[in-house]
Amino acid sequence: MRSIRSFANDDRHVMVKHSTIYPSPEELEAVQNMVSTVECALKHVSDWLDETNKGTKTEGETEVKKDEAGENYS
């Protein structure tokens, strides 16, 4: 069984490693801002694509209705 001292050394080692790889508060904030900006941009693109697809569907449905109306009068 491992001694308590061994666990304490492991804890210190983990904390030192964590402090060397964990980003600073400024870096964290920059990443969070970047993620928020990208999410917002993707939302705008998604909304734009939805509107574009709705316009395409409406035009397609209108053409189909015109074709059907033309067939009825023939």
CSV table of C-alpha atoms in Angstrom, one decimal:
chain,number,residue,atom,x,y,z
A,1,MET,CA,0.0,0.0,0.0
A,2,ARG,CA,1.2,3.5,-0.8
A,3,SER,CA,2.1,5.9,1.9
A,4,ILE,CA,0.4,9.2,2.5
A,5,ARG,CA,3.6,11.0,1.5
A,6,SER,CA,3.5,9.3,-1.9
A,7,PHE,CA,0.0,10.6,-2.5
A,8,ALA,CA,1.0,14.1,-1.4
A,9,ASN,CA,3.9,14.0,-3.9
A,10,ASP,CA,1.5,12.9,-6.7
A,11,ASP,CA,-0.9,15.7,-5.8
A,12,ARG,CA,1.9,18.3,-5.9
A,13,HIS,CA,3.1,16.9,-9.3
A,14,VAL,CA,-0.5,17.1,-10.7
A,15,MET,CA,-1.0,20.7,-9.4
A,16,VAL,CA,2.3,21.8,-10.9
A,17,LYS,CA,1.4,20.2,-14.3
A,18,HIS,CA,-2.0,21.8,-14.1
A,19,SER,CA,-0.7,25.2,-13.4
A,20,THR,CA,1.7,25.0,-16.4
A,21,ILE,CA,-0.9,24.0,-18.9
A,22,TYR,CA,-4.0,25.8,-17.7
A,23,PRO,CA,-4.6,29.1,-19.6
A,24,SER,CA,-4.4,32.4,-17.9
A,25,PRO,CA,-7.7,34.3,-17.2
A,26,GLU,CA,-7.0,36.6,-20.1
A,27,GLU,CA,-6.5,33.6,-22.4
A,28,LEU,CA,-9.7,32.0,-21.2
A,29,GLU,CA,-11.7,35.2,-21.7
A,30,ALA,CA,-10.2,35.5,-25.3
A,31,VAL,CA,-11.2,31.9,-26.1
A,32,GLN,CA,-14.7,32.4,-24.7
A,33,ASN,CA,-15.2,35.6,-26.7
A,34,MET,CA,-14.0,33.8,-29.8
A,35,VAL,CA,-16.4,30.9,-29.3
A,36,SER,CA,-19.3,33.4,-28.7
A,37,THR,CA,-18.4,35.2,-31.9
A,38,VAL,CA,-18.2,32.0,-33.9
A,39,GLU,CA,-21.5,30.8,-32.5
A,40,CYS,CA,-23.2,34.0,-33.3
A,41,ALA,CA,-21.8,34.0,-36.9
A,42,LEU,CA,-23.0,30.4,-37.4
A,43,LYS,CA,-26.4,31.3,-36.1
A,44,HIS,CA,-26.6,34.1,-38.7
A,45,VAL,CA,-25.5,31.8,-41.5
A,46,SER,CA,-28.1,29.2,-40.3
A,47,ASP,CA,-30.9,31.8,-40.3
A,48,TRP,CA,-29.8,33.0,-43.7
A,49,LEU,CA,-29.8,29.5,-45.1
A,50,ASP,CA,-33.3,28.9,-43.7
A,51,GLU,CA,-34.6,32.1,-45.3
A,52,THR,CA,-33.0,31.1,-48.6
A,53,ASN,CA,-34.5,27.6,-48.5
A,54,LYS,CA,-37.9,29.1,-47.6
A,55,GLY,CA,-37.7,31.4,-50.7
A,56,THR,CA,-36.7,28.5,-52.9
A,57,LYS,CA,-39.5,26.3,-51.6
A,58,THR,CA,-42.1,29.1,-52.1
A,59,GLU,CA,-40.9,29.6,-55.7
A,60,GLY,CA,-40.9,25.9,-56.4
A,61,GLU,CA,-44.4,25.5,-55.0
A,62,THR,CA,-45.6,28.5,-57.1
A,63,GLU,CA,-44.2,26.9,-60.2
A,64,VAL,CA,-45.9,23.6,-59.4
A,65,LYS,CA,-49.2,25.3,-58.8
A,66,LYS,CA,-48.9,27.1,-62.2
A,67,ASP,CA,-48.2,23.8,-63.9
A,68,GLU,CA,-51.2,22.2,-62.3
A,69,ALA,CA,-53.4,25.2,-63.2
A,70,GLY,CA,-52.2,25.0,-66.8
A,71,GLU,CA,-53.0,21.3,-67.0
A,72,ASN,CA,-56.6,21.9,-65.7
A,73,TYR,CA,-57.3,24.4,-68.4
A,74,SER,CA,-55.9,22.4,-71.3
